[in-house]
CSV table of C-alpha atoms and ligand atoms in Angstrom, one decimal:
chain,number,residue,atom,x,y,z
A,14,MET,CA,99.1,90.6,5.3
A,15,THR,CA,100.2,88.2,2.8
A,16,GLU,CA,97.8,86.1,0.6
A,17,SER,CA,98.8,82.7,2.3
A,18,THR,CA,97.4,84.2,5.6
A,19,ILE,CA,93.7,84.7,4.3
A,20,ASP,CA,91.7,82.6,5.4
A,21,PRO,CA,89.8,81.6,2.1
A,22,THR,CA,86.7,80.1,3.6
A,23,ARG,CA,86.3,83.0,5.8
A,24,GLU,CA,86.7,85.2,2.3
A,25,TRP,CA,84.5,82.9,-0.1
A,26,ARG,CA,81.4,83.2,2.9
A,27,ARG,CA,81.9,87.1,2.9
A,28,ARG,CA,81.4,87.4,-0.8
A,29,ASP,CA,79.1,84.5,-1.0
A,30,HIS,CA,76.8,86.5,1.3
A,31,ARG,CA,77.0,90.0,-0.3
A,32,HIS,CA,76.5,88.7,-3.6
A,33,PHE,CA,75.3,85.1,-4.4
A,34,MET,CA,71.3,84.8,-4.1
A,35,HIS,CA,70.9,81.1,-3.7
A,36,PRO,CA,68.1,78.9,-4.9
A,37,PHE,CA,65.6,78.3,-1.9
A,38,THR,CA,67.5,79.7,0.4
A,39,ASP,CA,66.4,82.0,3.3
A,40,HIS,CA,69.2,84.4,3.5
A,41,ARG,CA,68.7,85.5,6.7
A,42,GLU,CA,68.8,82.4,8.3
A,43,LEU,CA,72.1,81.3,6.4
A,44,SER,CA,74.0,84.2,7.5
A,45,GLU,CA,72.7,83.6,11.5
A,46,LYS,CA,74.2,80.1,11.0
A,47,GLY,CA,77.4,81.6,9.9
A,48,GLY,CA,77.3,81.2,6.2
A,49,ALA,CA,77.3,78.5,3.6
A,50,ARG,CA,79.8,75.1,3.8
A,51,ILE,CA,81.7,75.7,0.6
A,52,ILE,CA,81.9,72.4,-1.4
A,53,THR,CA,85.5,72.5,-3.2
A,54,ARG,CA,85.9,68.9,-4.6
A,55,ALA,CA,84.3,65.4,-5.2
A,56,GLU,CA,85.5,62.3,-5.8
A,57,GLY,CA,83.5,59.0,-6.0
A,58,VAL,CA,80.7,59.3,-3.6
A,59,TYR,CA,82.2,61.9,-1.4
A,60,ILE,CA,82.1,65.6,-1.5
A,61,TYR,CA,85.0,67.7,0.5
A,62,ASP,CA,84.2,71.1,1.7
A,63,SER,CA,87.1,73.9,2.1
A,64,ASP,CA,87.8,72.8,5.9
A,65,GLY,CA,88.8,69.5,4.0
A,66,ASN,CA,85.8,67.6,5.5
A,67,ARG,CA,84.9,64.5,3.8
A,68,ILE,CA,81.0,63.9,3.4
A,69,LEU,CA,79.4,60.8,2.1
A,70,ASP,CA,76.7,62.1,-0.5
A,71,GLY,CA,73.8,60.5,0.3
A,72,MET,CA,71.5,62.6,-2.4
A,73,ALA,CA,73.6,62.3,-5.0
A,74,GLY,CA,73.9,66.1,-5.6
A,75,LEU,CA,70.4,66.5,-6.2
A,76,TRP,CA,69.4,63.2,-7.3
A,77,CYS,CA,71.5,63.6,-10.7
A,78,VAL,CA,75.2,62.4,-9.9
A,79,ASN,CA,74.0,58.7,-10.6
A,80,LEU,CA,77.8,57.8,-11.9
A,81,GLY,CA,79.3,59.4,-9.0
A,82,TYR,CA,82.0,61.8,-9.2
A,83,GLY,CA,85.5,62.2,-10.9
A,84,ARG,CA,84.1,59.7,-14.2
A,85,ARG,CA,87.2,60.9,-16.1
A,86,GLU,CA,85.2,59.5,-19.7
A,87,LEU,CA,82.5,62.1,-18.6
A,88,VAL,CA,84.9,65.0,-18.5
A,89,ASP,CA,86.9,63.6,-21.8
A,90,ALA,CA,83.2,63.3,-24.1
A,91,ALA,CA,82.6,67.2,-23.1
A,92,ALA,CA,85.9,68.0,-23.9
A,93,GLN,CA,86.2,66.3,-27.0
A,94,GLN,CA,83.0,67.5,-28.2
A,95,MET,CA,83.9,71.4,-27.1
A,96,ARG,CA,86.7,71.0,-29.2
A,97,GLU,CA,84.9,69.9,-32.0
A,98,LEU,CA,81.7,71.8,-31.9
A,99,PRO,CA,80.8,73.5,-28.9
A,100,TYR,CA,77.5,74.7,-29.7
A,101,TYR,CA,75.2,74.9,-32.7
A,102,ASN,CA,71.4,75.0,-32.8
A,103,SER,CA,69.0,72.4,-34.2
A,104,PHE,CA,66.3,75.3,-35.3
A,105,PHE,CA,66.0,76.1,-38.8
A,106,GLN,CA,66.7,72.8,-40.4
A,107,CYS,CA,70.0,71.9,-38.8
A,108,THR,CA,71.5,69.4,-36.8
A,109,HIS,CA,74.2,67.7,-35.1
A,110,PRO,CA,75.5,64.3,-34.0
A,111,PRO,CA,75.7,64.0,-30.5
A,112,ALA,CA,71.5,65.4,-30.6
A,113,ILE,CA,71.0,62.6,-33.2
A,114,GLU,CA,72.8,60.0,-31.5
A,115,LEU,CA,71.1,61.0,-28.1
A,116,SER,CA,67.8,60.7,-29.5
A,117,ALA,CA,68.4,57.4,-31.2
A,118,LEU,CA,69.8,55.9,-28.0
A,119,LEU,CA,67.0,57.5,-25.9
A,120,SER,CA,64.4,56.2,-28.2
A,121,GLU,CA,66.1,52.8,-27.9
A,122,LEU,CA,65.9,52.8,-24.2
A,123,SER,CA,62.5,54.3,-23.8
A,124,PRO,CA,59.5,52.0,-23.7
A,125,GLY,CA,58.6,50.7,-27.4
A,126,ASN,CA,56.3,53.2,-28.0
A,127,PHE,CA,58.2,56.2,-27.7
A,128,ASN,CA,60.5,57.0,-30.8
A,129,HIS,CA,61.0,61.0,-30.4
A,130,VAL,CA,62.6,63.6,-27.8
A,131,PHE,CA,62.5,67.1,-27.7
A,132,PHE,CA,65.5,68.3,-25.8
A,133,THR,CA,65.7,71.2,-23.2
A,134,GLY,CA,68.2,72.6,-20.5
A,135,SER,CA,66.4,71.1,-17.4
A,136,GLY,CA,63.8,69.1,-16.2
A,137,SER,CA,61.6,72.4,-15.1
A,138,GLU,CA,62.0,73.2,-19.0
A,139,ALA,CA,60.9,69.8,-19.7
A,140,ASN,CA,57.6,70.1,-17.9
A,141,ASP,CA,56.9,73.3,-19.6
A,142,THR,CA,57.3,71.4,-22.9
A,143,GLN,CA,55.0,69.2,-21.5
A,144,VAL,CA,52.2,71.8,-21.4
A,145,ARG,CA,52.6,73.0,-24.4
A,146,LEU,CA,52.5,69.5,-25.9
A,147,ILE,CA,49.5,68.3,-24.1
A,148,ARG,CA,47.8,71.4,-25.6
A,149,ARG,CA,49.0,71.8,-29.0
A,150,TYR,CA,47.9,67.9,-29.0
A,151,TRP,CA,44.2,68.4,-28.2
A,152,ASP,CA,44.1,71.6,-30.2
A,153,LEU,CA,45.2,69.7,-33.0
A,154,LEU,CA,42.8,67.2,-32.7
A,155,GLY,CA,40.1,69.8,-32.5
A,156,GLN,CA,39.5,69.9,-28.8
A,157,PRO,CA,40.7,73.0,-27.5
A,158,GLN,CA,38.3,73.0,-24.7
A,159,LYS,CA,40.3,69.9,-23.4
A,160,MET,CA,43.1,71.8,-21.6
A,161,THR,CA,42.8,71.4,-18.0
A,162,ILE,CA,45.7,69.3,-16.2
A,163,ILE,CA,45.1,67.5,-13.1
A,164,ALA,CA,48.6,67.3,-10.9
A,165,ARG,CA,49.0,66.4,-7.2
A,166,ARG,CA,49.7,68.3,-4.3
A,167,ASN,CA,53.0,68.0,-2.6
A,168,ALA,CA,54.6,67.5,-6.3
A,169,TYR,CA,57.8,68.9,-7.2
A,170,HIS,CA,57.6,69.7,-11.3
A,171,GLY,CA,60.5,72.3,-11.2
A,172,SER,CA,60.5,75.9,-10.7
A,173,THR,CA,59.7,77.7,-14.1
A,174,LEU,CA,55.9,79.4,-13.8
A,175,ALA,CA,54.3,76.0,-15.7
A,176,GLY,CA,56.6,73.8,-13.3
A,177,ALA,CA,55.9,75.8,-10.1
A,178,SER,CA,52.0,75.3,-11.0
A,179,LEU,CA,52.1,71.8,-12.0
A,180,GLY,CA,54.1,71.3,-8.4
A,181,GLY,CA,51.9,71.3,-5.8
A,182,MET,CA,54.2,72.9,-3.2
A,183,PRO,CA,51.9,75.5,-1.1
A,184,ALA,CA,55.3,77.8,-0.2
A,185,MET,CA,55.8,78.2,-4.1
A,186,HIS,CA,52.1,79.1,-5.1
A,187,LYS,CA,51.8,81.2,-2.2
A,188,GLN,CA,54.8,83.6,-3.2
A,189,MET,CA,53.1,84.3,-7.0
A,190,VAL,CA,49.4,83.7,-8.3
A,191,LEU,CA,50.0,80.3,-8.8
A,192,PRO,CA,49.1,78.0,-10.1
A,193,VAL,CA,48.5,79.4,-14.0
A,194,PRO,CA,45.2,78.9,-14.9
A,195,GLY,CA,44.1,75.3,-16.3
A,196,ILE,CA,45.9,73.1,-13.9
A,197,VAL,CA,44.2,71.8,-10.6
A,198,HIS,CA,45.7,69.6,-7.8
A,199,ILE,CA,44.0,66.3,-6.2
A,200,GLU,CA,45.5,65.0,-3.3
A,201,GLN,CA,48.9,62.5,-2.9
A,202,PRO,CA,49.2,58.9,-2.2
A,203,TYR,CA,51.1,59.3,1.2
A,204,HIS,CA,50.1,56.7,3.1
A,205,PHE,CA,52.3,57.3,6.2
A,206,GLY,CA,51.0,61.0,6.1
A,207,LEU,CA,47.2,60.5,5.0
A,208,GLY,CA,46.6,56.8,5.4
A,209,GLY,CA,45.0,56.6,8.6
A,210,ASP,CA,43.8,53.2,9.4
A,211,LEU,CA,43.6,52.4,6.0
A,212,SER,CA,45.7,49.5,4.5
A,213,PRO,CA,47.9,50.8,1.8
A,214,GLU,CA,46.5,48.7,-0.8
A,215,GLU,CA,43.0,50.3,0.1
A,216,PHE,CA,44.5,53.7,0.5
A,217,GLY,CA,46.3,53.5,-2.9
A,218,VAL,CA,42.9,52.7,-4.9
A,219,GLN,CA,41.2,55.4,-2.9
A,220,GLN,CA,43.9,58.0,-3.7
A,221,ALA,CA,43.8,57.0,-7.2
A,222,ARG,CA,40.1,57.2,-7.3
A,223,LEU,CA,40.5,61.3,-6.7
A,224,LEU,CA,41.5,61.4,-10.3
A,225,GLU,CA,38.3,60.1,-11.2
A,226,ASP,CA,36.4,62.3,-9.0
A,227,LYS,CA,37.9,65.3,-10.5
A,228,ILE,CA,37.9,64.4,-14.1
A,229,ASN,CA,33.9,63.9,-13.6
A,230,GLU,CA,33.7,67.3,-11.6
A,231,LEU,CA,35.3,69.0,-14.3
A,232,GLY,CA,33.9,67.0,-17.2
A,233,ALA,CA,36.1,64.4,-18.8
A,234,ASP,CA,35.8,66.7,-22.4
A,235,LYS,CA,37.6,69.6,-20.3
A,236,VAL,CA,40.3,67.2,-18.9
A,237,ALA,CA,43.8,67.1,-21.0
A,238,ALA,CA,46.1,65.2,-19.0
A,239,PHE,CA,47.3,63.8,-15.5
A,240,VAL,CA,51.0,64.6,-14.6
A,241,ALA,CA,52.9,62.9,-11.7
A,242,GLU,CA,56.1,61.6,-10.4
A,243,PRO,CA,56.0,57.8,-10.5
A,244,VAL,CA,57.5,58.0,-6.9
A,245,GLN,CA,57.3,61.6,-5.7
A,246,GLY,CA,61.0,62.8,-4.6
A,247,ALA,CA,61.5,66.6,-3.4
A,248,GLY,CA,57.8,66.0,-1.8
A,249,GLY,CA,59.6,63.3,0.5
A,250,VAL,CA,60.1,60.2,-1.4
A,251,ILE,CA,56.5,59.5,-1.2
A,252,ILE,CA,56.5,55.7,-2.6
A,253,PRO,CA,52.6,54.9,-3.5
A,254,PRO,CA,51.0,51.7,-2.6
A,255,GLU,CA,51.0,49.3,-5.2
A,256,THR,CA,47.7,49.6,-6.0
A,257,TYR,CA,48.0,53.2,-7.2
A,258,TRP,CA,49.8,53.3,-10.5
A,259,PRO,CA,47.3,50.0,-11.9
A,260,GLU,CA,44.1,52.4,-10.5
A,261,ILE,CA,45.5,55.6,-12.2
A,262,GLN,CA,46.2,53.9,-15.8
A,263,ARG,CA,42.9,52.3,-15.7
A,264,ILE,CA,41.1,55.9,-15.1
A,265,CYS,CA,43.5,57.5,-18.0
A,266,ASP,CA,42.7,54.8,-20.4
A,267,GLU,CA,39.0,54.8,-19.9
A,268,TYR,CA,38.8,58.7,-20.0
A,269,GLY,CA,41.2,58.8,-23.3
A,270,ILE,CA,43.4,61.8,-21.0
A,271,LEU,CA,46.9,62.1,-21.5
A,272,LEU,CA,49.1,60.6,-19.1
A,273,VAL,CA,52.3,62.2,-18.4
A,274,ALA,CA,55.3,60.6,-16.1
A,275,ASP,CA,57.7,63.1,-14.6
A,276,GLU,CA,60.7,60.7,-14.6
A,277,VAL,CA,63.3,63.5,-13.9
A,278,ILE,CA,64.4,61.4,-10.8
A,279,THR,CA,62.9,57.7,-11.5
A,280,ALA,CA,64.5,57.4,-14.8
A,281,PHE,CA,68.1,56.0,-15.9
A,282,GLY,CA,68.0,53.2,-13.0
A,283,ARG,CA,67.0,55.2,-9.9
A,284,LEU,CA,64.4,52.3,-9.3
A,285,GLY,CA,65.9,49.6,-10.7
A,286,GLU,CA,64.7,49.9,-14.3
A,287,TRP,CA,65.7,52.4,-17.3
A,288,PHE,CA,62.4,53.9,-16.5
A,289,GLY,CA,60.3,54.0,-13.0
A,290,SER,CA,57.2,53.6,-15.3
A,291,SER,CA,58.2,50.1,-16.0
A,292,HIS,CA,58.4,49.3,-12.6
A,293,TYR,CA,55.0,50.2,-12.1
A,294,GLY,CA,53.7,48.8,-15.3
A,295,ILE,CA,52.6,52.7,-16.3
A,296,ARG,CA,52.1,53.3,-19.7
A,297,PRO,CA,52.6,57.2,-20.2
A,298,ASP,CA,52.0,59.3,-23.3
A,299,LEU,CA,54.7,61.5,-22.4
A,300,ILE,CA,57.8,61.6,-20.1
A,301,SER,CA,60.0,64.2,-18.9
A,302,PHE,CA,63.6,63.3,-17.9
A,303,ALA,CA,66.7,65.6,-17.0
A,304,LYS,CA,69.0,65.0,-13.9
A,305,GLY,CA,70.8,61.5,-14.0
A,306,VAL,CA,70.9,61.8,-18.1
A,307,THR,CA,74.1,63.4,-17.6
A,308,SER,CA,74.7,62.3,-14.5
A,309,GLY,CA,74.7,65.8,-13.4
A,310,TYR,CA,77.9,66.7,-15.1
A,311,LEU,CA,76.4,69.1,-17.3
A,312,PRO,CA,72.7,70.6,-17.6
A,313,LEU,CA,70.4,68.7,-20.0
A,314,GLY,CA,66.5,67.6,-19.9
A,315,GLY,CA,63.9,66.9,-22.4
A,316,ALA,CA,60.3,65.3,-23.2
A,317,LEU,CA,60.3,61.8,-25.0
A,318,VAL,CA,57.4,61.8,-26.9
A,319,SER,CA,55.2,58.3,-27.6
A,320,ASP,CA,53.5,57.6,-31.0
A,321,ARG,CA,50.4,58.5,-29.9
A,322,VAL,CA,51.3,62.0,-29.5
A,323,ALA,CA,54.0,62.1,-32.2
A,324,GLU,CA,51.2,61.0,-35.0
A,325,VAL,CA,49.5,64.3,-33.9
A,326,VAL,CA,52.0,66.7,-33.4
A,327,ILE,CA,55.3,65.8,-35.1
A,328,ALA,CA,53.8,64.0,-38.3
A,329,SER,CA,50.7,66.1,-39.3
A,330,GLY,CA,50.8,69.0,-36.8
A,331,GLY,CA,53.0,71.4,-38.7
A,332,GLU,CA,55.7,73.9,-36.8
A,333,PHE,CA,55.6,73.2,-33.0
A,334,ALA,CA,56.4,77.0,-32.0
A,335,HIS,CA,58.7,75.7,-29.1
A,336,GLY,CA,62.3,75.7,-28.5
A,337,TYR,CA,65.4,76.9,-26.5
A,338,THR,CA,68.5,78.3,-27.4
A,339,TYR,CA,70.2,75.1,-25.4
A,340,SER,CA,67.8,72.6,-26.8
A,341,GLY,CA,70.1,69.6,-27.5
A,342,HIS,CA,73.3,71.2,-26.7
A,343,PRO,CA,76.1,69.3,-28.4
A,344,ALA,CA,78.4,69.1,-25.3
A,345,ALA,CA,75.6,68.2,-23.0
A,346,CYS,CA,74.6,65.5,-25.4
A,347,ALA,CA,77.8,64.2,-25.5
A,348,VAL,CA,78.1,63.7,-22.1
A,349,ALA,CA,74.6,62.3,-21.7
A,350,LEU,CA,75.4,59.7,-24.3
A,351,GLU,CA,78.5,58.5,-22.5
A,352,THR,CA,76.3,58.7,-19.2
A,353,LEU,CA,73.9,56.3,-20.7
A,354,ARG,CA,76.8,53.9,-22.6
A,355,ILE,CA,78.7,53.7,-19.0
A,356,GLN,CA,75.5,52.6,-17.9
A,357,GLN,CA,75.0,49.8,-20.2
A,358,ARG,CA,78.3,48.8,-20.6
A,359,GLU,CA,78.6,48.3,-17.0
A,360,LYS,CA,75.0,47.2,-16.2
A,361,ILE,CA,74.3,49.8,-13.5
A,362,VAL,CA,70.8,49.4,-13.9
A,363,GLU,CA,71.1,45.7,-13.7
A,364,ARG,CA,73.3,45.8,-10.4
A,365,VAL,CA,70.8,48.3,-8.7
A,366,ARG,CA,67.8,46.1,-9.6
A,367,GLU,CA,69.4,42.8,-8.5
A,368,HIS,CA,72.1,43.8,-5.7
A,369,THR,CA,72.6,47.2,-4.5
A,370,ALA,CA,68.8,48.3,-3.9
A,371,PRO,CA,67.5,44.6,-2.1
A,372,TYR,CA,71.0,45.3,-0.2
A,373,PHE,CA,70.1,49.2,0.3
A,374,SER,CA,66.5,48.2,1.1
A,375,GLU,CA,67.4,45.7,3.7
A,376,ARG,CA,69.8,47.8,5.7
A,377,TRP,CA,67.6,51.0,5.6
A,378,ALA,CA,64.8,49.2,7.0
A,379,SER,CA,66.5,48.3,9.9
A,380,LEU,CA,66.5,52.4,11.0
A,381,ALA,CA,62.9,51.6,11.5
A,382,ASP,CA,64.0,50.1,15.0
A,383,HIS,CA,65.3,53.7,16.0
A,384,PRO,CA,63.1,55.1,18.6
A,385,LEU,CA,62.8,58.4,16.7
A,386,VAL,CA,61.7,56.7,13.3
A,387,GLY,CA,57.9,56.1,12.5
A,388,GLU,CA,58.8,54.6,9.2
A,389,ALA,CA,61.8,53.7,7.3
A,390,ARG,CA,60.7,53.1,3.3
A,391,SER,CA,62.4,52.6,0.2
A,392,LEU,CA,62.4,51.2,-3.3
A,393,GLY,CA,65.4,51.1,-5.4
A,394,LEU,CA,67.9,53.5,-4.4
A,395,VAL,CA,65.8,56.4,-2.9
A,396,GLY,CA,64.8,55.9,0.8
A,397,ALA,CA,62.9,58.1,3.5
A,398,ILE,CA,62.6,57.8,7.2
A,399,GLU,CA,60.1,59.9,9.2
A,400,ILE,CA,60.9,61.4,12.4
A,401,VAL,CA,58.2,61.0,15.0
A,402,ARG,CA,57.9,62.0,18.7
A,403,ASP,CA,55.7,58.8,19.0
A,404,LYS,CA,56.3,55.8,17.1
A,405,ALA,CA,52.4,54.1,17.8
A,406,SER,CA,50.6,57.1,17.3
A,407,ARG,CA,52.7,58.9,14.7
A,408,GLU,CA,52.6,62.2,16.3
A,409,ARG,CA,55.3,64.5,15.0
A,410,PHE,CA,57.3,67.0,17.1
A,411,HIS,CA,56.3,70.5,17.2
A,412,LYS,CA,56.9,72.2,14.4
A,413,ASP,CA,59.2,75.3,16.1
A,414,LEU,CA,61.8,72.4,17.0
A,415,GLY,CA,62.6,71.7,13.4
A,416,ALA,CA,63.3,68.1,13.9
A,417,GLY,CA,64.1,67.4,10.3
A,418,THR,CA,66.6,70.3,9.7
A,419,ARG,CA,68.0,69.9,13.1
A,420,CYS,CA,68.6,66.1,12.1
A,421,ARG,CA,69.8,67.3,8.5
A,422,ASP,CA,72.5,69.7,10.2
A,423,ILE,CA,73.8,67.0,12.3
A,424,CYS,CA,74.4,64.5,9.3
A,425,VAL,CA,76.1,66.8,7.4
A,426,ASP,CA,78.7,68.0,10.7
A,427,ASN,CA,78.8,64.0,10.7
A,428,GLY,CA,79.9,63.6,7.2
A,429,LEU,CA,76.6,62.6,5.7
A,430,VAL,CA,74.2,64.6,3.4
A,431,MET,CA,70.8,63.5,4.3
A,432,ARG,CA,68.0,66.2,3.3
A,433,ALA,CA,65.2,67.2,5.2
A,434,VAL,CA,61.6,67.5,3.8
A,435,GLY,CA,60.1,68.6,7.0
A,436,ASP,CA,60.6,65.9,9.6
A,437,THR,CA,61.0,63.4,6.6
A,438,MET,CA,64.5,62.8,6.2
A,439,ILE,CA,65.3,61.4,2.5
A,440,VAL,CA,68.6,59.7,0.7
A,441,SER,CA,69.4,59.2,-3.0
A,442,PRO,CA,72.5,58.1,-3.3
A,443,PRO,CA,74.6,57.5,-6.3
A,444,LEU,CA,73.8,54.4,-8.4
A,445,ILE,CA,77.3,53.0,-8.1
A,446,VAL,CA,77.7,52.9,-4.1
A,447,GLU,CA,79.2,50.0,-3.0
A,448,ASP,CA,77.9,47.7,0.1
A,449,THR,CA,80.5,49.1,2.5
A,450,HIS,CA,78.9,52.9,1.7
A,451,VAL,CA,75.4,51.6,2.0
A,452,ASP,CA,76.8,50.4,5.5
A,453,GLU,CA,78.3,54.0,6.4
A,454,LEU,CA,75.2,55.8,5.0
A,455,VAL,CA,72.9,53.7,7.4
A,456,GLY,CA,75.5,53.7,10.2
A,457,LYS,CA,75.9,57.4,10.1
A,458,ALA,CA,72.2,57.8,9.5
A,459,TRP,CA,71.7,56.0,13.0
A,460,LYS,CA,74.4,57.7,15.0
A,461,CYS,CA,72.9,61.2,14.1
A,462,LEU,CA,69.5,59.9,14.7
A,463,ASP,CA,70.7,59.4,18.2
A,464,LEU,CA,72.2,63.1,18.2
A,465,THR,CA,69.2,64.5,17.3
A,466,ALA,CA,67.1,62.7,19.9
A,467,GLY,CA,69.5,64.1,22.1
A,468,SER,CA,69.2,67.7,20.8
A,469,LEU,CA,65.8,67.6,20.8
A,470,GLU,CA,65.5,66.4,24.3
A,471,ALA,CA,67.7,69.4,25.6
A,472,VAL,CA,65.3,71.7,23.8
A,473,GLY,CA,62.3,70.3,25.3
B,521,LIG,C1,64.2,68.4,-10.2
B,521,LIG,C2,62.9,68.1,-10.4
B,521,LIG,C3,62.5,68.6,-11.8
B,521,LIG,C4,63.3,70.1,-11.8
B,521,LIG,O1,64.4,69.7,-12.9
B,521,LIG,P1,65.4,71.2,-12.7
B,521,LIG,O2,66.5,70.7,-14.0
B,521,LIG,O3,65.9,71.5,-11.4
B,521,LIG,O4,64.6,72.2,-13.5
B,521,LIG,C5,61.1,68.3,-12.0
B,521,LIG,N1,60.6,67.6,-11.9
B,521,LIG,C6,61.3,66.6,-10.9
B,521,LIG,C7,60.4,65.3,-10.6
B,521,LIG,C8,62.3,66.8,-10.1
B,521,LIG,O5,62.7,66.2,-9.4
């Protein structure tokens, strides 16, 4: 057999199955389905698989490819930096221009009381760093007993031990003895799923007060911080009622506990502001970022440190015994700088806020008219639809029918990446989507919901 007669897709699938352990994947189920789809290239807002299918990337990769694929400036920034200085560390009293310039630019773009950045390789590492910073802060203030961190059920903060502990994903906790000690969870502000007959406003206040109850239960002198995503992403695009964050802010202020905003998804324009905290008027003490900071072209994350924390931990705290080999990697920082400069030059955040998000919101809301949809919600450029058997009672399909994954598979077969979280379908398209892409996304979503309804009927 000559080379040209071998089907590369089949051969790749065979080797993928034999050797590649995928993240968050049931490998037996994957092989029963015939193996993974192989993505070979991408351009703009489309990805292409090895069979030549073109698929609209409704998830911007994993919430990260904000500028879309094929941005030459980002590739050039990486190549140029790698020719000049591909690697050096910032331990031991050294530094380098890309990390200096990026930390200065991030300080400029972030809220006024943020002037320091600690770089990591990912969002998970950013949140691990937050746990270290939080504990160090209270320790230096002579309150080492103030060490319990409160987070939320169904939050996602990454996959390292601290990230998975802060996160409230039962499936992750079940596979390890997690969370690690000193991390506790309260219920989330998920109105569609938990709100019952309460108005969103009443429910938002009620869910925020769970934080106050937990602080009082533990004793305010034991509580170090509250960690949360402004909008929960991986949990299913849970957009809290408008009353939620003001009440959380009041409670954090009143009890003096640190507020950590995990903005790994919500920063850099996703909600139409440079930081999602600004949308809600949240005044965090620490911010985690990653994903969109490089538009996903290279891995980079970090912790933004407010002056309140910096004065204790950086200015007078001595050595912070923490760091990663790739903290502030020069090539990743160069790509991040170029990403953010493109966003400034092309006014991408303003365009999302003033044009794309309002258009997306209106078109996305129309999906609520579909017989299968119990709710269609969006904020900025994230959206979710709830698949239900009965619209009025919000009754779900039987779990074994896998309505969400069924819909997801139908979507990708019909040229759309839409992700399933249980029976909640979510999207987070690149920030550069045009109106025609939004039309295509919503049109395909409707058609795939039709196909999903047919498929669910066929199985009962
Ligand atoms: C993706 C994500 C993380 C983890 O980031 P990684 O780069 O995958 O480690 C943390 N927090 C939030 C909110 C995320 O969406």
